[in-house]
PDB file of C-alpha atoms in Angstrom:
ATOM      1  CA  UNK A   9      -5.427 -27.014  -3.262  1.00 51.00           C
ATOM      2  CA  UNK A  10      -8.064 -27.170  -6.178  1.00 52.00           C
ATOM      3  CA  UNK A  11      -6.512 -27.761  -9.589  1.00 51.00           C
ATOM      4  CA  UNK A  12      -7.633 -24.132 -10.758  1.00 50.00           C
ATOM      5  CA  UNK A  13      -6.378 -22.833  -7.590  1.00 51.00           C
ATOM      6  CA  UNK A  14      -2.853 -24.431  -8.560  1.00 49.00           C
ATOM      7  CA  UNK A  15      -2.830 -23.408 -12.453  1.00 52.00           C
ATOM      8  CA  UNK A  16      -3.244 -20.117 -11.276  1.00 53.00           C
ATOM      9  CA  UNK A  17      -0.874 -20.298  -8.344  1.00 53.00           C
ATOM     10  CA  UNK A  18       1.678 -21.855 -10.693  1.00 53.00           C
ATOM     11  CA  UNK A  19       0.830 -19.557 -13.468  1.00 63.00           C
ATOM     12  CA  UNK A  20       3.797 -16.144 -14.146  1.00 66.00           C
ATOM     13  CA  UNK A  21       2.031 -13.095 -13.495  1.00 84.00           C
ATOM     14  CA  UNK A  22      -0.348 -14.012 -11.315  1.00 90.00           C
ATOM     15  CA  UNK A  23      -0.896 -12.175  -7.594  1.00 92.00           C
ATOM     16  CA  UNK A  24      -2.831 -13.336  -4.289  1.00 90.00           C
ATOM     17  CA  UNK A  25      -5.989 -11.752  -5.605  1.00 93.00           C
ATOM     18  CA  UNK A  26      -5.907 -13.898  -8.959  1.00 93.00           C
ATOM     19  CA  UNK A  27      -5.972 -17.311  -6.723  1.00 90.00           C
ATOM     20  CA  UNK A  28     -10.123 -16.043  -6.439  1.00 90.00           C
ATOM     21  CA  UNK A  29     -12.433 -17.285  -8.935  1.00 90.00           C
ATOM     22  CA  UNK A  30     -12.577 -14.565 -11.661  1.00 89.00           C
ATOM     23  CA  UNK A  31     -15.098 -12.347 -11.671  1.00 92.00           C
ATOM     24  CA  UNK A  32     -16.384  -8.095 -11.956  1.00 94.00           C
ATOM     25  CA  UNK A  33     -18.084  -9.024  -8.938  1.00 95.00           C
ATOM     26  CA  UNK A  34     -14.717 -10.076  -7.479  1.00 94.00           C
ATOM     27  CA  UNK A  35     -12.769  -6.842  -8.852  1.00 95.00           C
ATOM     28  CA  UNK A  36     -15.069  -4.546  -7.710  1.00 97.00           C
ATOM     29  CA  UNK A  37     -15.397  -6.455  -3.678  1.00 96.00           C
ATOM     30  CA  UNK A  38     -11.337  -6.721  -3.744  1.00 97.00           C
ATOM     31  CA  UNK A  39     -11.189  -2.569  -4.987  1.00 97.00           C
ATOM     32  CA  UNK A  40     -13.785  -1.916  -2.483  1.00 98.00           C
ATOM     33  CA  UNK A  41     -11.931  -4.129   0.274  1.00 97.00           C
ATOM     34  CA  UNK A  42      -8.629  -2.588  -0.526  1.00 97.00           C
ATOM     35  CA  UNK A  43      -9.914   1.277   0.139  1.00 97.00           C
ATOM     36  CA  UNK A  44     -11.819  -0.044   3.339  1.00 97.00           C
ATOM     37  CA  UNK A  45      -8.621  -1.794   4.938  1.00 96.00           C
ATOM     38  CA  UNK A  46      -6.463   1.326   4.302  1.00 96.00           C
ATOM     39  CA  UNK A  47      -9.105   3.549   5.449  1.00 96.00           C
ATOM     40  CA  UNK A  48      -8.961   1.167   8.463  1.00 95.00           C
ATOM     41  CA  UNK A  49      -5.519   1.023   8.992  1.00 94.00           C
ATOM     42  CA  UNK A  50      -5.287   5.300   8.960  1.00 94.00           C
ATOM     43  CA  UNK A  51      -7.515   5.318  12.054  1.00 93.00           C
ATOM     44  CA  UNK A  52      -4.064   3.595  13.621  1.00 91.00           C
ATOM     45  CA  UNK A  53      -2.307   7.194  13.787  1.00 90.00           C
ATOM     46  CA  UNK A  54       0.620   8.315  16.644  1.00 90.00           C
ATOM     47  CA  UNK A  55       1.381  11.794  16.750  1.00 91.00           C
ATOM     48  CA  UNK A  56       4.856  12.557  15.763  1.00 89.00           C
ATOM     49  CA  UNK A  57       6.526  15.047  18.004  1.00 89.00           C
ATOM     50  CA  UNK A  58       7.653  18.140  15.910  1.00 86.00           C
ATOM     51  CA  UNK A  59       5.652  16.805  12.366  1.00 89.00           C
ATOM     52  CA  UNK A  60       2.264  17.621  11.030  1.00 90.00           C
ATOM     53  CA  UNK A  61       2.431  14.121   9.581  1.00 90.00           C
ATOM     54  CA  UNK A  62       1.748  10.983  12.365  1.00 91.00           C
ATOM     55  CA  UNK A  63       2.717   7.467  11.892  1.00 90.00           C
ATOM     56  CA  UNK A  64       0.247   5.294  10.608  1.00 91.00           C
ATOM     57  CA  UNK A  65      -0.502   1.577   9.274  1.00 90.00           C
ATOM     58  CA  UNK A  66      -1.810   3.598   6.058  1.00 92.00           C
ATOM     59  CA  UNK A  67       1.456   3.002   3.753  1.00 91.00           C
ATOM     60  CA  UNK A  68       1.541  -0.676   5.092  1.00 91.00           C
ATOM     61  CA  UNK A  69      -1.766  -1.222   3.773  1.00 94.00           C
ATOM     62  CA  UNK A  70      -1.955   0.404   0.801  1.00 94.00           C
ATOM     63  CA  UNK A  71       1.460  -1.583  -0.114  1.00 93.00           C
ATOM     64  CA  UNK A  72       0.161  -5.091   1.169  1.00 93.00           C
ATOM     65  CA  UNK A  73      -3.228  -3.970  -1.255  1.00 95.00           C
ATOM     66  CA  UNK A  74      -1.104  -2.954  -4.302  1.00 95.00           C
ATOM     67  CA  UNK A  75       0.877  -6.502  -3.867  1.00 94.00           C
ATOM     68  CA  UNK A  76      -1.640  -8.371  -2.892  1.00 93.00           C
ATOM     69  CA  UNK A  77      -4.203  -7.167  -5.828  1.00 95.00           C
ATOM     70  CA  UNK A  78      -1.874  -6.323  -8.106  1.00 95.00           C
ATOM     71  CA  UNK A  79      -1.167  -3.213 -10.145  1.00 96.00           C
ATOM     72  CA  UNK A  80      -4.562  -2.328 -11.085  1.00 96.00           C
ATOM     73  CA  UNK A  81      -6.997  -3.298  -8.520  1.00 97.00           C
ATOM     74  CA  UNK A  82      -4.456  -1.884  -6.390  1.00 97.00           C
ATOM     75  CA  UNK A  83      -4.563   1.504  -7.991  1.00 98.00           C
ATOM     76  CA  UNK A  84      -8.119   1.551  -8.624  1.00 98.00           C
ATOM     77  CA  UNK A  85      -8.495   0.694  -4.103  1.00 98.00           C
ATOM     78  CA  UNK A  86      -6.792   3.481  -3.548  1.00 97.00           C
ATOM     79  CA  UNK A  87      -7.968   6.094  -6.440  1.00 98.00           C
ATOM     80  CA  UNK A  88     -11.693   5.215  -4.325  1.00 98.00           C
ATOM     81  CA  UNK A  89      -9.407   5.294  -0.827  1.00 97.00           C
ATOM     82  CA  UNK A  90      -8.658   9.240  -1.980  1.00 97.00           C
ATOM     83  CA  UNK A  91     -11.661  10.212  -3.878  1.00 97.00           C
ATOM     84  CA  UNK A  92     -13.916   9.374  -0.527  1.00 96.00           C
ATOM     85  CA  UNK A  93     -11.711  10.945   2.085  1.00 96.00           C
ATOM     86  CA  UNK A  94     -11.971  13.948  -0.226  1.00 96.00           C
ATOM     87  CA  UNK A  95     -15.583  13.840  -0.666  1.00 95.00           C
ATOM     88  CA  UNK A  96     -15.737  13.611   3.007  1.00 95.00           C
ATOM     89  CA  UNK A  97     -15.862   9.980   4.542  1.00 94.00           C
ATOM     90  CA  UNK A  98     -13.679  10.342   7.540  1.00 94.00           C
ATOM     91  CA  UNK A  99     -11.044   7.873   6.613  1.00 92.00           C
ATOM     92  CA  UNK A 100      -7.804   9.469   6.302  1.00 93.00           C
ATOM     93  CA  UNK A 101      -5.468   9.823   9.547  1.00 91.00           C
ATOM     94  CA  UNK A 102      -6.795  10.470  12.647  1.00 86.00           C
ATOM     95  CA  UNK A 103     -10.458  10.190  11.183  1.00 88.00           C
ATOM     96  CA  UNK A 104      -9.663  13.484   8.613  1.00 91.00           C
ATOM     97  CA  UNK A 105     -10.981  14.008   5.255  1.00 91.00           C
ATOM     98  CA  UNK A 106     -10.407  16.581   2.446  1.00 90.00           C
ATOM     99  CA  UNK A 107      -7.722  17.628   0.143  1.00 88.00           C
ATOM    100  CA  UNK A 108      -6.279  20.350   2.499  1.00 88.00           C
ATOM    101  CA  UNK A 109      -3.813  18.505   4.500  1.00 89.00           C
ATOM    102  CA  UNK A 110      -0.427  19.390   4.952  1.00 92.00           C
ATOM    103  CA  UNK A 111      -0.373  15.186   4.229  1.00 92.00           C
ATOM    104  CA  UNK A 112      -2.515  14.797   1.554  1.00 95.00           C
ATOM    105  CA  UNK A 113       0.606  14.088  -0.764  1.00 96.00           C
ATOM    106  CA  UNK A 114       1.555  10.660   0.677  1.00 96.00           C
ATOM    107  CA  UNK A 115      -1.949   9.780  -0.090  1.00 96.00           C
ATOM    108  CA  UNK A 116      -1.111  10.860  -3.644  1.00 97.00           C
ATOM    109  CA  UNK A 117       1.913   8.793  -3.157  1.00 97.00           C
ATOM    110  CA  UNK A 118       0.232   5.938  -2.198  1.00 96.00           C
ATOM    111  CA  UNK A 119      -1.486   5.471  -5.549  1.00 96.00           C
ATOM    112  CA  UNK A 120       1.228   5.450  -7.592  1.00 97.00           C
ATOM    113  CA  UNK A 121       3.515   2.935  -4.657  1.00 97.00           C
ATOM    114  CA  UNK A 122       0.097   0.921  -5.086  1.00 96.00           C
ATOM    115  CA  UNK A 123       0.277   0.632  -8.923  1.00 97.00           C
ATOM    116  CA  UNK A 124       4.343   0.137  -8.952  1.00 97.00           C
ATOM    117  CA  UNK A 125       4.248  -3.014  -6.172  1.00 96.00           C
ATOM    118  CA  UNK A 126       1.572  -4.346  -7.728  1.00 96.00           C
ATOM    119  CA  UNK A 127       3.398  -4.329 -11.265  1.00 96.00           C
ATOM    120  CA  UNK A 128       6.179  -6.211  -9.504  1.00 95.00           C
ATOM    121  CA  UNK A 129       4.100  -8.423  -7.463  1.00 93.00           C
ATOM    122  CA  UNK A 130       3.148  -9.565 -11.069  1.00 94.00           C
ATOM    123  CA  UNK A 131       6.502 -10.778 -11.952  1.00 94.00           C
ATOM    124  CA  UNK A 132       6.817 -12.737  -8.864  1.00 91.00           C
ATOM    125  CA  UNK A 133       8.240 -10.117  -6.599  1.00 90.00           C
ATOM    126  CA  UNK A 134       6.187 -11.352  -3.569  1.00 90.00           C
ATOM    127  CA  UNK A 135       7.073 -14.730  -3.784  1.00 89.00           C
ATOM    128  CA  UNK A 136      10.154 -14.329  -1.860  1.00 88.00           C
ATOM    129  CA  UNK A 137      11.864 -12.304   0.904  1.00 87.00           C
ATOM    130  CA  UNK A 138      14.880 -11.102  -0.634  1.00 89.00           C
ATOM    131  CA  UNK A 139      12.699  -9.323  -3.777  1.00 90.00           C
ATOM    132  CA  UNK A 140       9.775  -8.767  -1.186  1.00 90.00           C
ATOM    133  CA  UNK A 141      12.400  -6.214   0.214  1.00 89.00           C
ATOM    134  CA  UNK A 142      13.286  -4.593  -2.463  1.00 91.00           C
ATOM    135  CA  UNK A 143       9.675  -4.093  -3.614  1.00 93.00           C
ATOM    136  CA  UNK A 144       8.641  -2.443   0.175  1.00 92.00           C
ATOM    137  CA  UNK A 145      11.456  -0.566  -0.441  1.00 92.00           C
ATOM    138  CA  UNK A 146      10.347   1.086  -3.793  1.00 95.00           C
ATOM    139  CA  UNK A 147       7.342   1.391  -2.620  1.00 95.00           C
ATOM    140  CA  UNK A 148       8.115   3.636   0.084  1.00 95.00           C
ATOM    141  CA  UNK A 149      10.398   5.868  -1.775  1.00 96.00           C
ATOM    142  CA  UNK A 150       7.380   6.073  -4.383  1.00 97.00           C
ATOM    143  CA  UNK A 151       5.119   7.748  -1.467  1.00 96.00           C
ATOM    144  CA  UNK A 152       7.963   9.513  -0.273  1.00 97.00           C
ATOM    145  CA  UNK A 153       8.969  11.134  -3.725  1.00 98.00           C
ATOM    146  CA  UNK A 154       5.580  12.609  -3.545  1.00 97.00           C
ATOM    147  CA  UNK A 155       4.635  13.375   0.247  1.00 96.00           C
ATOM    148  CA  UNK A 156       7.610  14.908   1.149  1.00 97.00           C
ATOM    149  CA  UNK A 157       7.803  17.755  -1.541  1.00 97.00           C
ATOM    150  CA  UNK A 158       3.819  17.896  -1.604  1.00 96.00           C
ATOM    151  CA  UNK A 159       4.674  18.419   2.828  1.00 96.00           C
ATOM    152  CA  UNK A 160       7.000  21.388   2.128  1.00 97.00           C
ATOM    153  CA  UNK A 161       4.934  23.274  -0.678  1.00 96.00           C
ATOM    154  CA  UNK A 162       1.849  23.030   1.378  1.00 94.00           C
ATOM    155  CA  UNK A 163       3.202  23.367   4.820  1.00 95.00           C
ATOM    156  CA  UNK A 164       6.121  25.956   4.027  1.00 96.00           C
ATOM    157  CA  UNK A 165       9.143  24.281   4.851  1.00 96.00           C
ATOM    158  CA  UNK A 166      12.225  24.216   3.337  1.00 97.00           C
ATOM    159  CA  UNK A 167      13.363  20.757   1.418  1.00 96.00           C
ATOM    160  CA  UNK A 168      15.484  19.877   4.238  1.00 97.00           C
ATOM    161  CA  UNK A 169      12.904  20.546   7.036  1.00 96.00           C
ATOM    162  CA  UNK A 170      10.095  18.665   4.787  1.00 96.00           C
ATOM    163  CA  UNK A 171      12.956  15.504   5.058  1.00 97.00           C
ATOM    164  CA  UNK A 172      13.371  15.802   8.628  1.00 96.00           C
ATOM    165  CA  UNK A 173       9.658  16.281   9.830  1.00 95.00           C
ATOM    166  CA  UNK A 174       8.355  14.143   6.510  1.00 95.00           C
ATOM    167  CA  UNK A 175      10.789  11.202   6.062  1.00 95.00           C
ATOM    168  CA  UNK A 176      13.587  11.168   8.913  1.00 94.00           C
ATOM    169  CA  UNK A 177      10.933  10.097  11.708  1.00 93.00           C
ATOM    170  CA  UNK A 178       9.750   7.552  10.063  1.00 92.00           C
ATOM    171  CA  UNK A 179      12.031   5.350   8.723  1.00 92.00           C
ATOM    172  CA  UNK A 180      12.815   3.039  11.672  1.00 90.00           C
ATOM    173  CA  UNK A 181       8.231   2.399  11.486  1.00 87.00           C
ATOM    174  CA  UNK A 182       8.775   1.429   7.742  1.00 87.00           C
ATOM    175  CA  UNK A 183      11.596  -0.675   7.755  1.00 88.00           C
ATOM    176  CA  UNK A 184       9.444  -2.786  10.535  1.00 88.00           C
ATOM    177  CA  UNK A 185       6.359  -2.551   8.253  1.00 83.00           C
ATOM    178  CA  UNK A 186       8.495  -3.615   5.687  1.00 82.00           C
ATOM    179  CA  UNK A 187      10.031  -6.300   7.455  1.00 84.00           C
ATOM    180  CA  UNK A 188       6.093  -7.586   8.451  1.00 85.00           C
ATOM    181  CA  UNK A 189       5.296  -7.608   4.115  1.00 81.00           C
ATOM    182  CA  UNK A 190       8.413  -9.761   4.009  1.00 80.00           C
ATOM    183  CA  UNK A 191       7.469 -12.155   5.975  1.00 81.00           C
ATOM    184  CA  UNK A 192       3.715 -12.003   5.617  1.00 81.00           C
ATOM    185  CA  UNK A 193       3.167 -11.989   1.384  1.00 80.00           C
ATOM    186  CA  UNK A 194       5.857 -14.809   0.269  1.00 77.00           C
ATOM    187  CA  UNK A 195       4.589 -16.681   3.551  1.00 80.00           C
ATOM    188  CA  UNK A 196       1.151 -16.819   1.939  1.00 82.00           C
ATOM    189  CA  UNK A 197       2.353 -17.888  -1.342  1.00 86.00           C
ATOM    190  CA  UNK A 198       4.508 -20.733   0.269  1.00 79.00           C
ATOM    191  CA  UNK A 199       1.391 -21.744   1.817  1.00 81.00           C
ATOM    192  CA  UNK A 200      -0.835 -22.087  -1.491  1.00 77.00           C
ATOM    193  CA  UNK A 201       1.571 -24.020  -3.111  1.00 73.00           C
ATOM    194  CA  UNK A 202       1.470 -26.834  -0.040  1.00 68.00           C
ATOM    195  CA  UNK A 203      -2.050 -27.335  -0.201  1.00 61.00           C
TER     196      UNK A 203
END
């Protein structure tokens, strides 16, 4: 490891992202980066049986961006992620775009999950697995806090059938997203610091 690469490594309040040599030109590629993966990682959609809403590796990436960029960058990947599907780039689940989906709130979600990992990814929250839990964790109830009320206003349902067609199916996908962040994010970091 490079002796910058180790200040910085070493250094409180520093993420994945920061381990790059400084730069707009890096900001802007890691923003742009960060809306492309989680654009790619809607097109991996299952239909859930019974819920407007299918499982996707969205909310997986747009946590490992947050974390991985930290609190800004992370925000600002996903503010573009948003903007574009609703100007019309195909990028949201199932290759949708637009405002108008019964979803469109855990997208709304995601921004704000983005922006709160990232803020604890800054004070070394995704250094280890124990506080890399608890940071997935947040993270998800962040989107769901938002997609789940945002499901029943738009789609009709009553609070309890937004939890069960909006939160209840998916559970059992997080906690193995989750699980992957865990290992993945304080696995990189143990990395850097052996080189």
């Amino acid at each position: 490891m490079s002796t910058a690469t180790a200040t910085v490594a070493a250094r409180p309040g520093a993420v994945l992202a920061d381990l790059l040599p400084a730069s707009r030109v890096r900001d802007a590629a890691l923003v742009l980066g960060g809306a492309a993966l989680t654009g790619l990682a809607a097109q991996l959609a299952v239909p859930v049986p019974g819920s407007p809403v299918p499982v996707t590796g969205q909310t997986f990436a747009a946590l490992l961006v947050g974390t991985a960029l930290g609190a800004r960058r992370g925000f600002l990947s996903l503010a573009l992620y948003a903007l574009a599907g609703v100007a019309g780039l195909p990028w949201f689940a199932d290759g949708t775009s637009g405002a108008g989906a019964v979803s469109f709130g855990y997208i709304l979600g995601m921004l704000l999950a983005s922006a709160a990992v990232g803020a604890l990814a800054r004070r070394g929250a995704d250094r280890s697995v124990p506080r890399m839990a608890g940071t997935m964790i947040l993270g998800e109830a962040v989107i769901y806090a938002v997609g789940v009320p945002y499901l029943a206003l738009a789609a009709h349902m009553s609070a309890s059938q937004a939890i069960a067609n909006g939160l209840t199916p998916f559970l059992i996908g997080d906690a193995l997203k989750a699980a992957l962040a865990m290992g993945l994010l304080p696995t990189a970091w143990k990395f850097v610091n052996k080189r």
